[in-house]
mmCIF file of C-alpha atoms and ligand atoms in Angstrom:
data_model
loop_
_atom_site.group_PDB
_atom_site.id
_atom_site.type_symbol
_atom_site.label_atom_id
_atom_site.label_comp_id
_atom_site.label_asym_id
_atom_site.label_seq_id
_atom_site.Cartn_x
_atom_site.Cartn_y
_atom_site.Cartn_z
ATOM 1 C CA MET Q 1 97.504 231.928 48.677
ATOM 2 C CA SER Q 2 98.267 234.505 45.142
ATOM 3 C CA ASN Q 3 99.711 236.613 47.804
ATOM 4 C CA ALA Q 4 102.949 234.013 48.689
ATOM 5 C CA LYS Q 5 106.592 234.897 48.402
ATOM 6 C CA PRO Q 6 109.309 232.788 48.167
ATOM 7 C CA PHE Q 7 110.551 232.270 51.423
ATOM 8 C CA ARG Q 8 114.832 231.455 53.167
ATOM 9 C CA PRO Q 9 115.449 231.375 56.038
ATOM 10 C CA GLU Q 10 118.550 233.548 56.803
ATOM 11 C CA HIS Q 11 120.888 230.510 58.676
ATOM 12 C CA LYS Q 12 120.368 227.560 58.859
ATOM 13 C CA ILE Q 13 118.660 225.509 61.747
ATOM 14 C CA PRO Q 14 120.226 222.819 63.752
ATOM 15 C CA VAL Q 15 118.326 219.387 64.025
ATOM 16 C CA ALA Q 16 117.971 216.027 65.764
ATOM 17 C CA VAL Q 17 116.815 213.366 64.389
ATOM 18 C CA LEU Q 18 114.876 211.084 67.047
ATOM 19 C CA GLY Q 19 115.031 207.306 65.863
ATOM 20 C CA ALA Q 20 117.245 207.922 63.608
ATOM 21 C CA THR Q 21 118.740 204.169 62.533
ATOM 22 C CA GLY Q 22 114.837 202.863 62.119
ATOM 23 C CA SER Q 23 113.252 203.140 58.342
ATOM 24 C CA VAL Q 24 112.243 206.148 58.230
ATOM 25 C CA GLY Q 25 114.993 207.254 60.592
ATOM 26 C CA GLN Q 26 117.369 206.475 57.708
ATOM 27 C CA ARG Q 27 115.661 208.808 55.338
ATOM 28 C CA PHE Q 28 115.557 211.618 57.601
ATOM 29 C CA VAL Q 29 119.265 211.702 57.693
ATOM 30 C CA ALA Q 30 119.736 210.852 53.745
ATOM 31 C CA LEU Q 31 116.956 213.946 53.315
ATOM 32 C CA LEU Q 32 118.556 215.970 55.889
ATOM 33 C CA THR Q 33 121.988 215.851 54.998
ATOM 34 C CA GLU Q 34 121.445 217.839 51.699
ATOM 35 C CA HIS Q 35 119.273 220.051 53.229
ATOM 36 C CA PRO Q 36 119.564 224.037 52.485
ATOM 37 C CA TRP Q 37 117.850 225.152 55.732
ATOM 38 C CA PHE Q 38 118.696 222.049 58.056
ATOM 39 C CA GLU Q 39 121.556 220.968 59.784
ATOM 40 C CA VAL Q 40 121.887 217.927 61.676
ATOM 41 C CA VAL Q 41 123.387 217.968 64.561
ATOM 42 C CA ALA Q 42 122.297 215.016 66.919
ATOM 43 C CA LEU Q 43 121.268 211.775 66.141
ATOM 44 C CA THR Q 44 119.017 209.080 69.125
ATOM 45 C CA ALA Q 45 118.168 205.925 69.116
ATOM 46 C CA SER Q 46 117.854 203.350 71.762
ATOM 47 C CA GLU Q 47 119.850 202.377 74.720
ATOM 48 C CA ARG Q 48 121.130 199.419 71.934
ATOM 49 C CA SER Q 49 122.321 201.940 69.425
ATOM 50 C CA ALA Q 50 123.639 204.619 72.468
ATOM 51 C CA GLY Q 51 126.730 206.040 72.593
ATOM 52 C CA ARG Q 52 127.905 203.686 69.330
ATOM 53 C CA PRO Q 53 128.933 205.590 65.968
ATOM 54 C CA TYR Q 54 126.174 206.290 63.966
ATOM 55 C CA GLY Q 55 127.839 204.269 61.236
ATOM 56 C CA ASP Q 56 127.578 201.045 63.344
ATOM 57 C CA ALA Q 57 124.667 201.696 65.085
ATOM 58 C CA VAL Q 58 122.751 201.856 61.752
ATOM 59 C CA HIS Q 59 121.809 199.187 59.153
ATOM 60 C CA TRP Q 60 122.052 201.954 56.129
ATOM 61 C CA LEU Q 61 119.562 201.151 53.828
ATOM 62 C CA GLN Q 62 119.691 203.980 51.542
ATOM 63 C CA GLU Q 63 120.449 204.038 48.091
ATOM 64 C CA THR Q 64 122.926 207.119 48.750
ATOM 65 C CA PRO Q 65 126.058 206.619 50.904
ATOM 66 C CA LEU Q 66 126.325 207.384 54.306
ATOM 67 C CA PRO Q 67 128.417 210.498 54.580
ATOM 68 C CA ALA Q 68 131.735 210.429 56.774
ATOM 69 C CA ALA Q 69 130.526 212.694 58.969
ATOM 70 C CA ILE Q 70 127.014 211.433 59.994
ATOM 71 C CA ALA Q 71 129.004 207.938 60.147
ATOM 72 C CA ALA Q 72 131.342 209.137 62.922
ATOM 73 C CA MET Q 73 127.903 211.386 64.975
ATOM 74 C CA GLN Q 74 128.187 209.506 68.249
ATOM 75 C CA VAL Q 75 124.200 207.953 69.104
ATOM 76 C CA LEU Q 76 122.344 209.740 72.105
ATOM 77 C CA PRO Q 77 120.057 208.565 73.844
ATOM 78 C CA THR Q 78 116.509 209.399 73.181
ATOM 79 C CA ALA Q 79 116.864 211.838 75.897
ATOM 80 C CA GLU Q 80 117.206 215.659 77.829
ATOM 81 C CA PRO Q 81 119.456 217.382 77.101
ATOM 82 C CA LEU Q 82 119.461 217.692 73.373
ATOM 83 C CA PRO Q 83 121.443 220.310 71.417
ATOM 84 C CA CYS Q 84 119.103 222.138 69.358
ATOM 85 C CA ARG Q 85 115.033 222.827 69.421
ATOM 86 C CA LEU Q 86 113.834 221.120 66.225
ATOM 87 C CA LEU Q 87 113.475 217.254 66.857
ATOM 88 C CA PHE Q 88 112.140 215.323 63.575
ATOM 89 C CA SER Q 89 110.793 212.026 65.394
ATOM 90 C CA ALA Q 90 110.610 208.558 63.234
ATOM 91 C CA LEU Q 91 110.491 206.527 66.963
ATOM 92 C CA ASP Q 92 108.457 203.621 67.301
ATOM 93 C CA THR Q 93 104.893 204.477 68.751
ATOM 94 C CA SER Q 94 105.247 203.055 72.636
ATOM 95 C CA THR Q 95 109.140 205.000 72.699
ATOM 96 C CA ALA Q 96 106.625 208.392 71.141
ATOM 97 C CA ASP Q 97 103.994 207.955 73.493
ATOM 98 C CA ALA Q 98 106.305 208.099 76.533
ATOM 99 C CA VAL Q 99 109.166 211.097 75.539
ATOM 100 C CA GLU Q 100 107.463 212.855 73.185
ATOM 101 C CA GLY Q 101 105.039 214.816 75.558
ATOM 102 C CA PRO Q 102 107.533 215.958 78.138
ATOM 103 C CA LEU Q 103 110.110 216.657 75.528
ATOM 104 C CA ALA Q 104 107.873 219.222 73.841
ATOM 105 C CA ASP Q 105 106.805 220.075 77.233
ATOM 106 C CA ALA Q 106 110.889 221.090 78.021
ATOM 107 C CA GLY Q 107 110.756 223.417 74.985
ATOM 108 C CA TYR Q 108 111.371 221.622 71.705
ATOM 109 C CA PHE Q 109 109.658 221.690 68.976
ATOM 110 C CA VAL Q 110 109.021 217.837 67.800
ATOM 111 C CA VAL Q 111 107.608 216.852 64.038
ATOM 112 C CA SER Q 112 106.411 213.588 64.284
ATOM 113 C CA ASN Q 113 105.422 211.041 62.186
ATOM 114 C CA ALA Q 114 104.351 207.528 65.163
ATOM 115 C CA SER Q 115 100.825 207.925 65.667
ATOM 116 C CA SER Q 116 100.900 208.940 69.264
ATOM 117 C CA HIS Q 117 99.506 212.390 69.269
ATOM 118 C CA ARG Q 118 97.474 212.554 65.830
ATOM 119 C CA MET Q 119 94.786 212.635 66.798
ATOM 120 C CA ASP Q 120 94.650 215.190 69.709
ATOM 121 C CA ALA Q 121 92.595 217.759 69.918
ATOM 122 C CA ASP Q 122 95.382 221.053 70.243
ATOM 123 C CA VAL Q 123 98.035 218.494 67.804
ATOM 124 C CA PRO Q 124 97.805 220.153 63.508
ATOM 125 C CA LEU Q 125 98.047 216.752 61.662
ATOM 126 C CA ILE Q 126 99.342 218.302 58.458
ATOM 127 C CA VAL Q 127 99.663 217.244 54.519
ATOM 128 C CA PRO Q 128 101.385 221.401 53.698
ATOM 129 C CA GLU Q 129 99.189 221.160 50.251
ATOM 130 C CA VAL Q 130 95.901 220.524 52.334
ATOM 131 C CA ASN Q 131 95.798 221.974 55.683
ATOM 132 C CA ALA Q 132 98.397 224.655 55.899
ATOM 133 C CA GLU Q 133 96.216 226.558 57.997
ATOM 134 C CA HIS Q 134 95.477 223.595 61.358
ATOM 135 C CA LEU Q 135 98.859 224.797 62.181
ATOM 136 C CA GLU Q 136 97.317 227.483 64.019
ATOM 137 C CA LEU Q 137 96.367 224.755 66.444
ATOM 138 C CA VAL Q 138 100.208 224.959 67.873
ATOM 139 C CA HIS Q 139 99.151 228.403 69.592
ATOM 140 C CA HIS Q 140 96.589 226.475 71.757
ATOM 141 C CA GLN Q 141 98.454 223.754 72.969
ATOM 142 C CA ASN Q 142 100.016 226.283 75.553
ATOM 143 C CA ARG Q 143 103.705 224.726 76.149
ATOM 144 C CA PRO Q 144 106.078 226.402 78.427
ATOM 145 C CA HIS Q 145 109.038 227.581 77.124
ATOM 146 C CA GLY Q 146 107.369 227.999 73.142
ATOM 147 C CA GLY Q 147 107.580 223.602 72.896
ATOM 148 C CA ALA Q 148 104.726 221.867 70.735
ATOM 149 C CA ILE Q 149 104.178 218.516 68.733
ATOM 150 C CA VAL Q 150 103.021 218.636 64.799
ATOM 151 C CA THR Q 151 102.866 215.845 63.530
ATOM 152 C CA ASN Q 152 102.818 213.931 59.870
ATOM 153 C CA PRO Q 153 99.866 211.217 59.161
ATOM 154 C CA ASN Q 154 99.774 207.654 58.039
ATOM 155 C CA CYS Q 155 101.473 206.984 54.877
ATOM 156 C CA SER Q 156 98.864 205.909 53.194
ATOM 157 C CA THR Q 157 97.080 208.849 54.386
ATOM 158 C CA ILE Q 158 98.611 211.658 52.754
ATOM 159 C CA GLY Q 159 98.198 209.701 49.274
ATOM 160 C CA LEU Q 160 94.331 209.422 49.436
ATOM 161 C CA VAL Q 161 94.042 212.928 51.320
ATOM 162 C CA MET Q 162 96.291 214.227 48.161
ATOM 163 C CA ALA Q 163 93.927 212.913 45.936
ATOM 164 C CA LEU Q 164 90.843 213.694 47.530
ATOM 165 C CA LYS Q 165 91.701 216.620 48.071
ATOM 166 C CA PRO Q 166 91.519 219.231 44.873
ATOM 167 C CA LEU Q 167 87.722 216.816 44.879
ATOM 168 C CA ALA Q 168 86.432 218.384 47.882
ATOM 169 C CA ASP Q 169 87.261 221.416 47.003
ATOM 170 C CA ALA Q 170 85.718 221.182 43.430
ATOM 171 C CA PHE Q 171 82.681 219.186 44.034
ATOM 172 C CA GLY Q 172 82.396 218.157 47.659
ATOM 173 C CA LEU Q 173 82.535 214.845 49.224
ATOM 174 C CA GLU Q 174 80.445 212.511 50.638
ATOM 175 C CA GLN Q 175 81.502 208.731 50.692
ATOM 176 C CA VAL Q 176 85.304 207.278 49.901
ATOM 177 C CA HIS Q 177 86.141 203.656 49.186
ATOM 178 C CA VAL Q 178 89.994 203.105 49.653
ATOM 179 C CA VAL Q 179 92.059 199.396 48.890
ATOM 180 C CA THR Q 180 95.553 199.517 49.899
ATOM 181 C CA MET Q 181 98.543 197.271 48.380
ATOM 182 C CA GLN Q 182 101.642 198.757 50.965
ATOM 183 C CA ALA Q 183 104.760 198.776 50.974
ATOM 184 C CA LEU Q 184 107.165 196.247 52.737
ATOM 185 C CA SER Q 185 109.317 199.349 54.306
ATOM 186 C CA GLY Q 186 106.280 200.716 55.695
ATOM 187 C CA ALA Q 187 107.010 198.122 58.122
ATOM 188 C CA GLY Q 188 109.968 199.000 59.322
ATOM 189 C CA VAL Q 189 113.380 197.651 60.054
ATOM 190 C CA PRO Q 190 113.800 194.392 59.998
ATOM 191 C CA GLY Q 191 110.187 194.103 58.373
ATOM 192 C CA VAL Q 192 108.053 191.104 57.327
ATOM 193 C CA PRO Q 193 109.675 188.180 57.465
ATOM 194 C CA SER Q 194 110.321 187.209 53.645
ATOM 195 C CA MET Q 195 108.715 183.519 54.288
ATOM 196 C CA ALA Q 196 105.834 186.000 55.507
ATOM 197 C CA VAL Q 197 105.615 187.970 51.941
ATOM 198 C CA ILE Q 198 107.063 186.233 48.862
ATOM 199 C CA ASP Q 199 104.309 184.733 46.574
ATOM 200 C CA ASN Q 200 101.995 185.793 48.950
ATOM 201 C CA LEU Q 201 100.207 189.110 50.454
ATOM 202 C CA VAL Q 202 99.242 189.110 53.455
ATOM 203 C CA PRO Q 203 95.463 191.415 53.988
ATOM 204 C CA TYR Q 204 96.092 192.944 57.459
ATOM 205 C CA ILE Q 205 98.091 195.437 58.807
ATOM 206 C CA GLY Q 206 97.643 196.305 62.681
ATOM 207 C CA ASN Q 207 95.203 199.558 63.382
ATOM 208 C CA GLU Q 208 95.965 200.040 59.930
ATOM 209 C CA GLU Q 209 92.704 201.167 58.740
ATOM 210 C CA ASP Q 210 91.576 202.354 61.902
ATOM 211 C CA LYS Q 211 94.046 205.371 61.036
ATOM 212 C CA LEU Q 212 93.024 205.873 57.217
ATOM 213 C CA GLU Q 213 89.152 205.769 58.047
ATOM 214 C CA THR Q 214 89.550 208.871 60.741
ATOM 215 C CA GLU Q 215 92.985 210.614 59.801
ATOM 216 C CA PRO Q 216 91.477 212.377 56.166
ATOM 217 C CA LEU Q 217 88.426 213.630 58.450
ATOM 218 C CA LYS Q 218 90.780 215.595 60.105
ATOM 219 C CA ILE Q 219 93.077 216.904 57.900
ATOM 220 C CA LEU Q 220 89.652 217.741 55.583
ATOM 221 C CA GLY Q 221 88.168 219.621 58.235
ATOM 222 C CA ARG Q 222 87.926 223.365 58.795
ATOM 223 C CA TYR Q 223 89.937 225.202 61.265
ATOM 224 C CA GLY Q 224 88.158 227.830 63.558
ATOM 225 C CA ASP Q 225 88.543 229.208 66.866
ATOM 226 C CA GLY Q 226 91.319 226.987 68.107
ATOM 227 C CA ARG Q 227 89.462 223.401 67.109
ATOM 228 C CA ILE Q 228 89.553 221.690 63.672
ATOM 229 C CA VAL Q 229 85.477 220.110 63.044
ATOM 230 C CA PRO Q 230 85.918 217.147 61.140
ATOM 231 C CA THR Q 231 84.847 216.669 57.613
ATOM 232 C CA ASP Q 232 81.619 214.978 56.889
ATOM 233 C CA LEU Q 233 82.568 211.701 55.171
ATOM 234 C CA THR Q 234 82.034 208.562 55.182
ATOM 235 C CA LEU Q 235 85.686 206.228 54.561
ATOM 236 C CA SER Q 236 85.901 202.671 54.263
ATOM 237 C CA ALA Q 237 89.740 201.105 54.023
ATOM 238 C CA GLN Q 238 91.097 197.657 53.218
ATOM 239 C CA CYS Q 239 94.707 197.431 54.143
ATOM 240 C CA ASN Q 240 97.087 194.816 52.549
ATOM 241 C CA ARG Q 241 101.147 193.964 53.027
ATOM 242 C CA VAL Q 242 102.326 193.782 49.364
ATOM 243 C CA ALA Q 243 105.538 192.518 48.149
ATOM 244 C CA VAL Q 244 107.061 195.995 46.855
ATOM 245 C CA LEU Q 245 110.269 197.632 48.880
ATOM 246 C CA ASP Q 246 108.998 201.461 49.125
ATOM 247 C CA GLY Q 247 105.361 202.907 47.320
ATOM 248 C CA HIS Q 248 101.770 202.753 48.973
ATOM 249 C CA THR Q 249 99.492 201.793 45.932
ATOM 250 C CA GLU Q 250 95.750 202.900 46.532
ATOM 251 C CA CYS Q 251 92.222 201.807 44.644
ATOM 252 C CA ILE Q 252 90.046 204.455 45.377
ATOM 253 C CA SER Q 253 86.527 205.192 44.369
ATOM 254 C CA VAL Q 254 84.245 208.611 45.691
ATOM 255 C CA LEU Q 255 80.989 209.546 45.450
ATOM 256 C CA LEU Q 256 81.289 213.234 44.914
ATOM 257 C CA GLY Q 257 79.207 216.043 46.431
ATOM 258 C CA LYS Q 258 77.956 216.985 43.369
ATOM 259 C CA ARG Q 259 77.405 215.880 39.414
ATOM 260 C CA ALA Q 260 80.609 216.267 37.700
ATOM 261 C CA SER Q 261 82.205 214.694 34.406
ATOM 262 C CA GLN Q 262 85.371 212.871 34.331
ATOM 263 C CA ASP Q 263 87.501 215.642 32.760
ATOM 264 C CA ASP Q 264 86.232 218.060 35.424
ATOM 265 C CA VAL Q 265 87.669 214.989 37.619
ATOM 266 C CA ARG Q 266 90.576 215.402 35.198
ATOM 267 C CA ASP Q 267 91.040 218.874 35.419
ATOM 268 C CA ALA Q 268 90.934 219.415 39.217
ATOM 269 C CA LEU Q 269 93.794 216.751 40.286
ATOM 270 C CA ARG Q 270 96.054 218.144 37.185
ATOM 271 C CA ARG Q 271 95.606 222.224 38.261
ATOM 272 C CA PHE Q 272 95.644 221.192 42.355
ATOM 273 C CA THR Q 273 98.689 223.159 43.214
ATOM 274 C CA ALA Q 274 99.134 225.171 47.256
ATOM 275 C CA LEU Q 275 100.865 226.976 49.378
ATOM 276 C CA PRO Q 276 103.883 224.866 49.404
ATOM 277 C CA GLN Q 277 104.128 225.285 45.686
ATOM 278 C CA ALA Q 278 103.583 228.956 45.753
ATOM 279 C CA LEU Q 279 106.422 229.451 48.863
ATOM 280 C CA GLU Q 280 108.643 227.302 46.626
ATOM 281 C CA LEU Q 281 109.371 224.906 49.323
ATOM 282 C CA PRO Q 282 112.669 223.401 49.135
ATOM 283 C CA SER Q 283 111.025 219.721 49.390
ATOM 284 C CA ALA Q 284 107.730 220.809 47.792
ATOM 285 C CA PRO Q 285 106.976 218.786 44.324
ATOM 286 C CA ARG Q 286 106.904 221.214 41.374
ATOM 287 C CA GLN Q 287 103.297 219.536 40.412
ATOM 288 C CA PRO Q 288 101.540 217.928 43.642
ATOM 289 C CA ILE Q 289 99.813 215.177 41.611
ATOM 290 C CA HIS Q 290 100.678 214.403 38.137
ATOM 291 C CA VAL Q 291 97.823 212.072 36.426
ATOM 292 C CA THR Q 292 98.689 209.646 34.202
ATOM 293 C CA GLU Q 293 96.295 208.298 31.153
ATOM 294 C CA ARG Q 294 98.557 205.342 30.827
ATOM 295 C CA VAL Q 295 96.396 202.567 31.229
ATOM 296 C CA ASP Q 296 98.493 200.117 33.016
ATOM 297 C CA ARG Q 297 100.148 202.831 35.521
ATOM 298 C CA PRO Q 298 101.004 203.947 37.818
ATOM 299 C CA GLN Q 299 103.122 201.358 39.235
ATOM 300 C CA PRO Q 300 105.440 201.493 42.215
ATOM 301 C CA ARG Q 301 108.856 200.699 40.698
ATOM 302 C CA LEU Q 302 108.146 203.259 38.379
ATOM 303 C CA ASP Q 303 106.407 206.560 39.857
ATOM 304 C CA ARG Q 304 107.336 206.624 42.923
ATOM 305 C CA GLY Q 305 110.591 208.583 42.396
ATOM 306 C CA ARG Q 306 108.248 211.492 41.025
ATOM 307 C CA GLU Q 307 109.424 215.002 41.860
ATOM 308 C CA ALA Q 308 112.233 213.274 45.259
ATOM 309 C CA GLY Q 309 109.815 210.676 45.678
ATOM 310 C CA MET Q 310 107.101 213.849 46.785
ATOM 311 C CA ALA Q 311 104.700 213.415 44.490
ATOM 312 C CA VAL Q 312 101.401 211.845 43.785
ATOM 313 C CA THR Q 313 100.887 209.941 40.421
ATOM 314 C CA VAL Q 314 96.983 209.588 39.922
ATOM 315 C CA GLY Q 315 95.876 206.900 36.769
ATOM 316 C CA ARG Q 316 93.480 204.732 35.954
ATOM 317 C CA LEU Q 317 90.632 208.099 36.231
ATOM 318 C CA ARG Q 318 87.449 205.915 35.534
ATOM 319 C CA PRO Q 319 83.606 205.735 36.319
ATOM 320 C CA CYS Q 320 82.286 203.708 38.935
ATOM 321 C CA PRO Q 321 79.688 201.475 38.565
ATOM 322 C CA LEU Q 322 79.294 201.976 42.580
ATOM 323 C CA PHE Q 323 79.952 205.347 43.163
ATOM 324 C CA ASP Q 324 80.230 208.187 40.760
ATOM 325 C CA PHE Q 325 84.480 207.400 39.603
ATOM 326 C CA LYS Q 326 87.283 205.669 40.817
ATOM 327 C CA PHE Q 327 90.945 205.916 40.304
ATOM 328 C CA VAL Q 328 94.710 204.580 41.590
ATOM 329 C CA ALA Q 329 96.537 206.867 43.313
ATOM 330 C CA LEU Q 330 100.095 206.223 44.589
ATOM 331 C CA SER Q 331 102.452 208.131 47.007
ATOM 332 C CA HIS Q 332 106.282 207.589 48.358
ATOM 333 C CA ASN Q 333 105.742 205.892 51.875
ATOM 334 C CA THR Q 334 108.791 206.943 53.348
ATOM 335 C CA LEU Q 335 109.215 210.025 51.189
ATOM 336 C CA ARG Q 336 106.000 211.822 50.918
ATOM 337 C CA GLY Q 337 104.454 209.543 53.379
ATOM 338 C CA ALA Q 338 107.067 209.629 55.945
ATOM 339 C CA ALA Q 339 110.348 211.314 56.707
ATOM 340 C CA GLY Q 340 109.698 214.446 53.117
ATOM 341 C CA GLY Q 341 106.547 214.931 54.627
ATOM 342 C CA SER Q 342 108.022 216.050 57.629
ATOM 343 C CA ILE Q 343 109.970 217.768 56.607
ATOM 344 C CA LEU Q 344 108.052 219.618 54.315
ATOM 345 C CA VAL Q 345 105.719 220.223 57.533
ATOM 346 C CA ALA Q 346 108.985 221.964 59.113
ATOM 347 C CA GLU Q 347 109.650 224.464 56.380
ATOM 348 C CA MET Q 348 106.017 225.385 56.691
ATOM 349 C CA ALA Q 349 106.303 225.774 60.015
ATOM 350 C CA VAL Q 350 109.006 227.932 60.098
ATOM 351 C CA VAL Q 351 107.879 229.939 56.928
ATOM 352 C CA GLN Q 352 104.869 230.773 59.924
ATOM 353 C CA GLY Q 353 107.415 232.093 62.477
ATOM 354 C CA LEU Q 354 106.899 228.793 64.644
ATOM 355 C CA VAL Q 355 109.861 226.352 65.238
ATOM 356 C CA PRO Q 356 112.049 228.401 67.893
ATOM 357 C CA GLY Q 357 115.016 229.803 66.447
ATOM 358 C CA GLY Q 358 113.972 229.578 62.951
HETATM 359 P P1 NAP S 1 112.002 201.603 62.905
HETATM 360 O O1 NAP S 1 112.109 200.918 61.548
HETATM 361 O O2 NAP S 1 111.374 200.256 63.244
HETATM 362 O O3 NAP S 1 112.902 202.140 63.814
HETATM 363 C C1 NAP S 1 112.321 202.455 64.916
HETATM 364 C C2 NAP S 1 113.601 203.729 65.880
HETATM 365 O O4 NAP S 1 113.114 203.996 67.014
HETATM 366 C C3 NAP S 1 114.741 203.333 65.871
HETATM 367 O O5 NAP S 1 115.611 204.398 65.147
HETATM 368 C C4 NAP S 1 114.935 202.532 67.285
HETATM 369 O O6 NAP S 1 116.187 202.767 67.460
HETATM 370 C C5 NAP S 1 114.076 203.428 68.046
HETATM 371 N N1 NAP S 1 113.173 202.773 69.320
HETATM 372 C C6 NAP S 1 112.927 201.956 69.271
HETATM 373 N N2 NAP S 1 113.063 201.619 70.338
HETATM 374 C C7 NAP S 1 113.064 202.572 71.172
HETATM 375 C C8 NAP S 1 112.891 203.225 72.947
HETATM 376 N N3 NAP S 1 112.674 202.422 73.671
HETATM 377 N N4 NAP S 1 114.583 204.715 72.880
HETATM 378 C C9 NAP S 1 114.696 205.178 71.822
HETATM 379 N N5 NAP S 1 113.828 205.144 70.683
HETATM 380 C C10 NAP S 1 113.901 203.284 70.892
HETATM 381 O O7 NAP S 1 110.507 202.246 62.292
HETATM 382 P P2 NAP S 1 109.857 203.079 61.574
HETATM 383 O O8 NAP S 1 108.792 202.403 59.967
HETATM 384 O O9 NAP S 1 111.355 203.879 60.906
HETATM 385 O O10 NAP S 1 108.592 203.867 61.788
HETATM 386 C C11 NAP S 1 108.861 204.943 62.859
HETATM 387 C C12 NAP S 1 108.219 205.545 62.993
HETATM 388 O O11 NAP S 1 107.517 206.520 61.963
HETATM 389 C C13 NAP S 1 106.710 204.734 63.600
HETATM 390 O O12 NAP S 1 105.628 205.535 64.559
HETATM 391 C C14 NAP S 1 106.357 204.686 62.429
HETATM 392 O O13 NAP S 1 104.353 204.526 62.505
HETATM 393 C C15 NAP S 1 106.295 205.931 61.681
HETATM 394 N N6 NAP S 1 105.731 205.932 60.257
HETATM 395 C C16 NAP S 1 106.429 204.989 59.436
HETATM 396 C C17 NAP S 1 106.334 204.779 57.792
HETATM 397 C C18 NAP S 1 107.111 203.709 57.172
HETATM 398 O O14 NAP S 1 106.390 203.995 55.782
HETATM 399 N N7 NAP S 1 108.245 203.077 57.827
HETATM 400 C C19 NAP S 1 105.250 205.783 57.669
HETATM 401 C C20 NAP S 1 104.554 206.904 57.918
HETATM 402 C C21 NAP S 1 105.333 206.365 59.564
HETATM 403 P P3 NAP S 1 116.740 200.883 67.235
HETATM 404 O O15 NAP S 1 118.143 200.833 65.764
HETATM 405 O O16 NAP S 1 118.412 201.492 68.828
HETATM 406 O O17 NAP S 1 116.093 199.907 68.539
#
């Protein structure tokens, strides 16, 4: 990492967003419109939207205005042919199940947010600050025409592993317990009905606890000989939907592999930096983890926007009577946890020479 140098591609790389009308798809469009390396040349969605101008098909919910040139683009069906090789997928899971594999077989480089292929043995599941070296798995997919699938983890997994990685490196990790309070935007568009969530919370999110208990083991695992050996860690997760628009909050307790003081833990979190920072990738936060000493932080409304929504905020670090330490981590679920995280994965793949035409 110390030899890493900032990298710039020689020309803009054309990209498409699959599922561009959804909650995550819109975030992709907003972020890619401003991106220095990538240029949006195609937007796809379901047959309901295909053939319509994007501005008519989408119910735009972003804080930034929809650029006129993007609004005028005709939505394409989610199928071949597409006019570029790099595809960002924000498709719902059942559609992703059906189309991502065939698109990769046809030579497209698919960076996906869907859960369909995350746990496939030859598919990298990447948080660039944590396991960029797992991108090597792409060479073992053996797809014709240079295509591949690379995946972004579940939105809550990302905040969790970002906070765990410095602790795993410095002290080892034996057991982790996490309780999440997850934002409404994580449920897609149109999302959770107001009658279900106002004055309420829902202590169930389908399949979420399973993802949170399995994905971190792969991400924190070791790459070698074309495979990932999952890390040996016991994880227990409880997931709740709460009436917050954006930003997942996670209460985390950790049992470390060796003794450490509270100052040691705080220093490890604060000092954490990785390859995306050394390479100065456009979507990388300067400091991946912000540690706050305020007794009542992090809070979604106040902290989710740190470093354009790409930093994780950790606070309330204190001893845990059951394990060693407990703390609260907050991350933006559709920025770091979805579209922004995927774009950072693609930037890393471009630097590693994996993206066709990149
Ligand atoms: P969403 O709002 O429901 O959007 C789904 C998108 O898929 C829409 O563009 C929709 O197009 C399109 N689509 C639906 N059926 C299709 C079909 N048969 N063929 C082609 N396109 C179809 O979902 P989301 O919340 O953005 O999530 C997208 C993916 O990211 C999911 O796999 C989700 O699990 C994952 N994810 C979400 C978050 C989050 O915070 N929201 C975080 C991490 C990962 P139409 O508008 O035309 O129906």
